[in-house]
Amino acid sequence: MRALLSFLLLILSAAPGWAAGPLAYHLKPVAIAPDTWIFEGTREHFTRANGGNILNPGFIVTEEGVIVIQTGPSRRFGEEMRAAIATVTDKPIRKVFVSNLHPDYWLGNRAFADVPIAALPGTIEGIKAEGAGMTENMYRLVGDWMRGTEPLAPTEAVYGSTVVFGSHRLRLIPLEGHTAADLAILDETTGVLFAGGVVFSDRTPTTPHADIGKWLAALDALEALDVTVLVPNHGRIRSDKAAIAQTRDWLTWLDGTLRGRAEAGADMAELLDLPIPDRFAGMGVLREEYRRSVSHLWPRIEQTVLLRVN
């Protein structure tokens, strides 16, 4: 909980002022494959200008109804998402899947309270434990966008399995590393992979709950899949697996750099302005997210090195 509070409060310090005009996300479904749409978020932090719209939620229209993947950062977002889905199909919402406990994945749940909302057990436990604090901090970060938003944990636990809705076979893939429970969903019918929190695309990864070793193993598992379209949690949609390689490259560099500096006896303050390799220059919020990752990861790395030395 302390790591997440630090993460959100650091974002708050950089948040710009209120957006002008009425508050609306103006969500527009973007078709990425047969029966499959996404709402593409910005590659920014949570701010009062974007209302927390930094994620790529999506939906799949099946013969049995609509499958929603992530509900967004607020009740307002969830309601607008439902309205936007209704411009594509008149089929009812059949089920919602939530990939992890970070607030932009599930704070729109109230707009879908009439249907089953599914997540991994660890995600449900995390939301029950931390959801109230996350909601409070999102109010501080994005203000009036959050009006009417209250935490609602997923109601159905899911595990690794394949579920069928009409002609769409969805493989539910339990992973960990970005958080303690990360759900990826592969539509075996279309080859679309909703990578959950594990893959970032041209956006610097966030690390408040990260275990880098487990995260790298999760990336290896996704790399082995047959994928035609990759939907990262944040950033550009891809028709290849380049975002997996980019995320792996960043995490490997970050972990190796911090460990090397710890072994050299550096302190955390020395790392905040460390040069970042040019190959990462195109990633959104690079320096800001790097500094957050230092604050998240350094204490554990430093302790590990000190224990080994002693």
CSV table of C-alpha atoms in Angstrom, one decimal, residues 61-237:
chain,number,residue,atom,x,y,z
A,61,VAL,CA,-18.8,-8.7,-29.5
A,62,THR,CA,-19.7,-12.3,-29.5
A,63,GLU,CA,-22.9,-14.1,-30.5
A,64,GLU,CA,-23.6,-14.5,-26.7
A,65,GLY,CA,-23.0,-10.9,-25.8
A,66,VAL,CA,-20.2,-8.4,-25.3
A,67,ILE,CA,-17.1,-9.2,-23.3
A,68,VAL,CA,-15.5,-6.1,-21.7
A,69,ILE,CA,-11.8,-6.0,-20.8
A,70,GLN,CA,-11.0,-3.3,-18.1
A,71,THR,CA,-13.5,-0.7,-17.1
A,72,GLY,CA,-11.3,2.4,-16.8
A,73,PRO,CA,-10.4,4.9,-14.1
A,74,SER,CA,-13.8,6.2,-13.0
A,75,ARG,CA,-17.5,5.6,-13.0
A,76,ARG,CA,-17.9,8.3,-15.6
A,77,PHE,CA,-15.5,6.5,-17.8
A,78,GLY,CA,-17.3,3.2,-17.4
A,79,GLU,CA,-20.6,4.8,-18.2
A,80,GLU,CA,-19.2,6.5,-21.3
A,81,MET,CA,-17.7,3.2,-22.3
A,82,ARG,CA,-21.0,1.4,-22.1
A,83,ALA,CA,-22.6,4.2,-24.2
A,84,ALA,CA,-19.9,3.9,-26.8
A,85,ILE,CA,-20.2,0.1,-26.9
A,86,ALA,CA,-24.0,0.6,-27.6
A,87,THR,CA,-23.1,2.6,-30.8
A,88,VAL,CA,-21.4,-0.6,-32.1
A,89,THR,CA,-23.9,-3.3,-31.0
A,90,ASP,CA,-27.2,-3.7,-29.3
A,91,LYS,CA,-26.1,-7.0,-27.7
A,92,PRO,CA,-26.0,-7.0,-23.9
A,93,ILE,CA,-22.8,-7.0,-21.8
A,94,ARG,CA,-22.1,-10.6,-20.9
A,95,LYS,CA,-19.0,-10.4,-18.7
A,96,VAL,CA,-16.2,-8.0,-17.6
A,97,PHE,CA,-12.6,-9.0,-17.1
A,98,VAL,CA,-10.2,-7.0,-14.9
A,99,SER,CA,-6.5,-7.6,-15.4
A,100,ASN,CA,-4.9,-6.3,-12.1
A,101,LEU,CA,-5.5,-4.1,-9.1
A,102,HIS,CA,-4.2,-0.8,-10.4
A,103,PRO,CA,-7.0,1.8,-10.3
A,104,ASP,CA,-7.4,2.6,-14.0
A,105,TYR,CA,-8.3,-1.1,-14.7
A,106,TRP,CA,-11.3,-1.3,-12.5
A,107,LEU,CA,-12.6,2.0,-11.0
A,108,GLY,CA,-15.3,2.0,-13.8
A,109,ASN,CA,-16.8,-1.2,-12.3
A,110,ARG,CA,-19.8,0.6,-10.9
A,111,ALA,CA,-21.0,1.2,-14.4
A,112,PHE,CA,-21.1,-2.6,-15.0
A,113,ALA,CA,-22.4,-3.7,-11.6
A,114,ASP,CA,-25.3,-5.6,-13.2
A,115,VAL,CA,-23.0,-8.1,-14.9
A,116,PRO,CA,-20.4,-10.6,-13.6
A,117,ILE,CA,-17.0,-8.9,-13.2
A,118,ALA,CA,-14.1,-11.4,-13.2
A,119,ALA,CA,-10.5,-11.3,-12.1
A,120,LEU,CA,-7.7,-13.4,-10.7
A,121,PRO,CA,-8.0,-14.2,-6.9
A,122,GLY,CA,-5.0,-12.1,-6.1
A,123,THR,CA,-6.5,-9.1,-7.9
A,124,ILE,CA,-9.7,-9.4,-6.0
A,125,GLU,CA,-7.8,-9.6,-2.7
A,126,GLY,CA,-5.7,-6.7,-3.6
A,127,ILE,CA,-8.7,-4.5,-4.6
A,128,LYS,CA,-10.5,-5.4,-1.4
A,129,ALA,CA,-7.4,-4.5,0.7
A,130,GLU,CA,-6.3,-1.3,-1.2
A,131,GLY,CA,-9.3,-0.2,-3.2
A,132,ALA,CA,-10.6,2.4,-0.8
A,133,GLY,CA,-7.1,4.1,-0.6
A,134,MET,CA,-6.7,3.9,-4.4
A,135,THR,CA,-10.1,5.5,-4.9
A,136,GLU,CA,-9.3,8.4,-2.5
A,137,ASN,CA,-6.0,9.1,-4.2
A,138,MET,CA,-7.6,9.1,-7.6
A,139,TYR,CA,-10.0,11.8,-6.4
A,140,ARG,CA,-7.0,13.8,-5.4
A,141,LEU,CA,-5.3,13.2,-8.7
A,142,VAL,CA,-8.1,13.8,-11.2
A,143,GLY,CA,-10.7,15.6,-9.2
A,144,ASP,CA,-14.3,15.9,-10.4
A,145,TRP,CA,-13.8,13.2,-13.1
A,146,MET,CA,-14.2,10.8,-10.2
A,147,ARG,CA,-17.6,12.1,-9.0
A,148,GLY,CA,-19.9,9.1,-8.1
A,149,THR,CA,-17.0,6.6,-8.2
A,150,GLU,CA,-16.9,4.1,-5.4
A,151,PRO,CA,-14.7,0.9,-5.2
A,152,LEU,CA,-16.4,-2.3,-6.4
A,153,ALA,CA,-14.3,-5.4,-6.3
A,154,PRO,CA,-14.7,-8.1,-9.0
A,155,THR,CA,-17.4,-10.6,-8.1
A,156,GLU,CA,-16.0,-13.7,-9.8
A,157,ALA,CA,-12.6,-15.4,-9.4
A,158,VAL,CA,-11.1,-16.9,-12.6
A,159,TYR,CA,-8.0,-19.0,-13.1
A,160,GLY,CA,-6.0,-20.3,-16.1
A,161,SER,CA,-8.5,-21.8,-18.5
A,162,THR,CA,-10.1,-21.4,-21.9
A,163,VAL,CA,-13.7,-20.0,-21.9
A,164,VAL,CA,-15.9,-19.9,-25.0
A,165,PHE,CA,-18.4,-17.1,-25.8
A,166,GLY,CA,-20.1,-17.8,-29.2
A,167,SER,CA,-17.4,-18.3,-31.7
A,168,HIS,CA,-14.7,-16.7,-29.6
A,169,ARG,CA,-12.3,-18.9,-27.5
A,170,LEU,CA,-10.6,-16.8,-24.8
A,171,ARG,CA,-7.6,-18.2,-23.1
A,172,LEU,CA,-7.2,-16.7,-19.6
A,173,ILE,CA,-3.5,-16.5,-18.8
A,174,PRO,CA,-2.5,-15.9,-15.1
A,175,LEU,CA,0.8,-14.1,-14.8
A,176,GLU,CA,2.6,-12.1,-12.2
A,177,GLY,CA,5.4,-9.5,-12.0
A,178,HIS,CA,3.8,-6.2,-12.9
A,179,THR,CA,1.6,-6.9,-9.9
A,180,ALA,CA,1.1,-10.1,-7.8
A,181,ALA,CA,-1.7,-11.1,-10.1
A,182,ASP,CA,-1.8,-10.1,-13.8
A,183,LEU,CA,-4.4,-11.5,-16.2
A,184,ALA,CA,-3.6,-11.6,-19.9
A,185,ILE,CA,-6.4,-12.7,-22.3
A,186,LEU,CA,-5.7,-14.2,-25.7
A,187,ASP,CA,-8.6,-14.5,-28.1
A,188,GLU,CA,-7.6,-17.7,-30.0
A,189,THR,CA,-10.2,-17.0,-32.6
A,190,THR,CA,-8.7,-13.7,-33.8
A,191,GLY,CA,-5.2,-13.8,-32.3
A,192,VAL,CA,-5.7,-10.6,-30.3
A,193,LEU,CA,-3.8,-10.5,-27.1
A,194,PHE,CA,-4.9,-8.2,-24.3
A,195,ALA,CA,-1.6,-8.2,-22.4
A,196,GLY,CA,-3.0,-6.6,-19.2
A,197,GLY,CA,-0.3,-4.9,-17.1
A,198,VAL,CA,2.6,-6.9,-18.4
A,199,VAL,CA,3.4,-5.1,-21.7
A,200,PHE,CA,3.9,-1.4,-22.3
A,201,SER,CA,4.3,0.1,-25.8
A,202,ASP,CA,6.3,3.3,-26.2
A,203,ARG,CA,5.4,4.1,-22.7
A,204,THR,CA,7.7,3.7,-19.7
A,205,PRO,CA,6.6,0.8,-17.4
A,206,THR,CA,5.2,1.5,-14.0
A,207,THR,CA,6.5,-0.4,-11.0
A,208,PRO,CA,4.7,0.2,-7.7
A,209,HIS,CA,4.0,-3.5,-7.2
A,210,ALA,CA,6.7,-4.9,-9.5
A,211,ASP,CA,8.8,-8.0,-9.1
A,212,ILE,CA,11.2,-7.7,-12.1
A,213,GLY,CA,12.3,-11.3,-12.2
A,214,LYS,CA,8.7,-12.6,-12.3
A,215,TRP,CA,7.8,-9.9,-14.8
A,216,LEU,CA,10.5,-11.0,-17.2
A,217,ALA,CA,9.3,-14.6,-16.9
A,218,ALA,CA,5.8,-13.3,-17.8
A,219,LEU,CA,7.1,-11.6,-20.9
A,220,ASP,CA,8.7,-14.9,-22.0
A,221,ALA,CA,5.4,-16.6,-21.6
A,222,LEU,CA,3.6,-14.0,-23.8
A,223,GLU,CA,6.5,-14.1,-26.4
A,224,ALA,CA,5.7,-17.8,-27.0
A,225,LEU,CA,2.1,-17.1,-28.0
A,226,ASP,CA,0.7,-16.9,-31.5
A,227,VAL,CA,-0.4,-13.3,-31.7
A,228,THR,CA,-1.7,-11.2,-34.6
A,229,VAL,CA,-2.6,-8.0,-32.6
A,230,LEU,CA,-1.1,-7.0,-29.3
A,231,VAL,CA,-3.0,-4.6,-27.0
A,232,PRO,CA,-0.7,-3.3,-24.3
A,233,ASN,CA,-2.1,-1.9,-21.1
A,234,HIS,CA,-0.5,1.5,-22.0
A,235,GLY,CA,0.7,2.7,-25.4
A,236,ARG,CA,0.4,1.9,-29.1
A,237,ILE,CA,-1.4,-1.1,-30.3
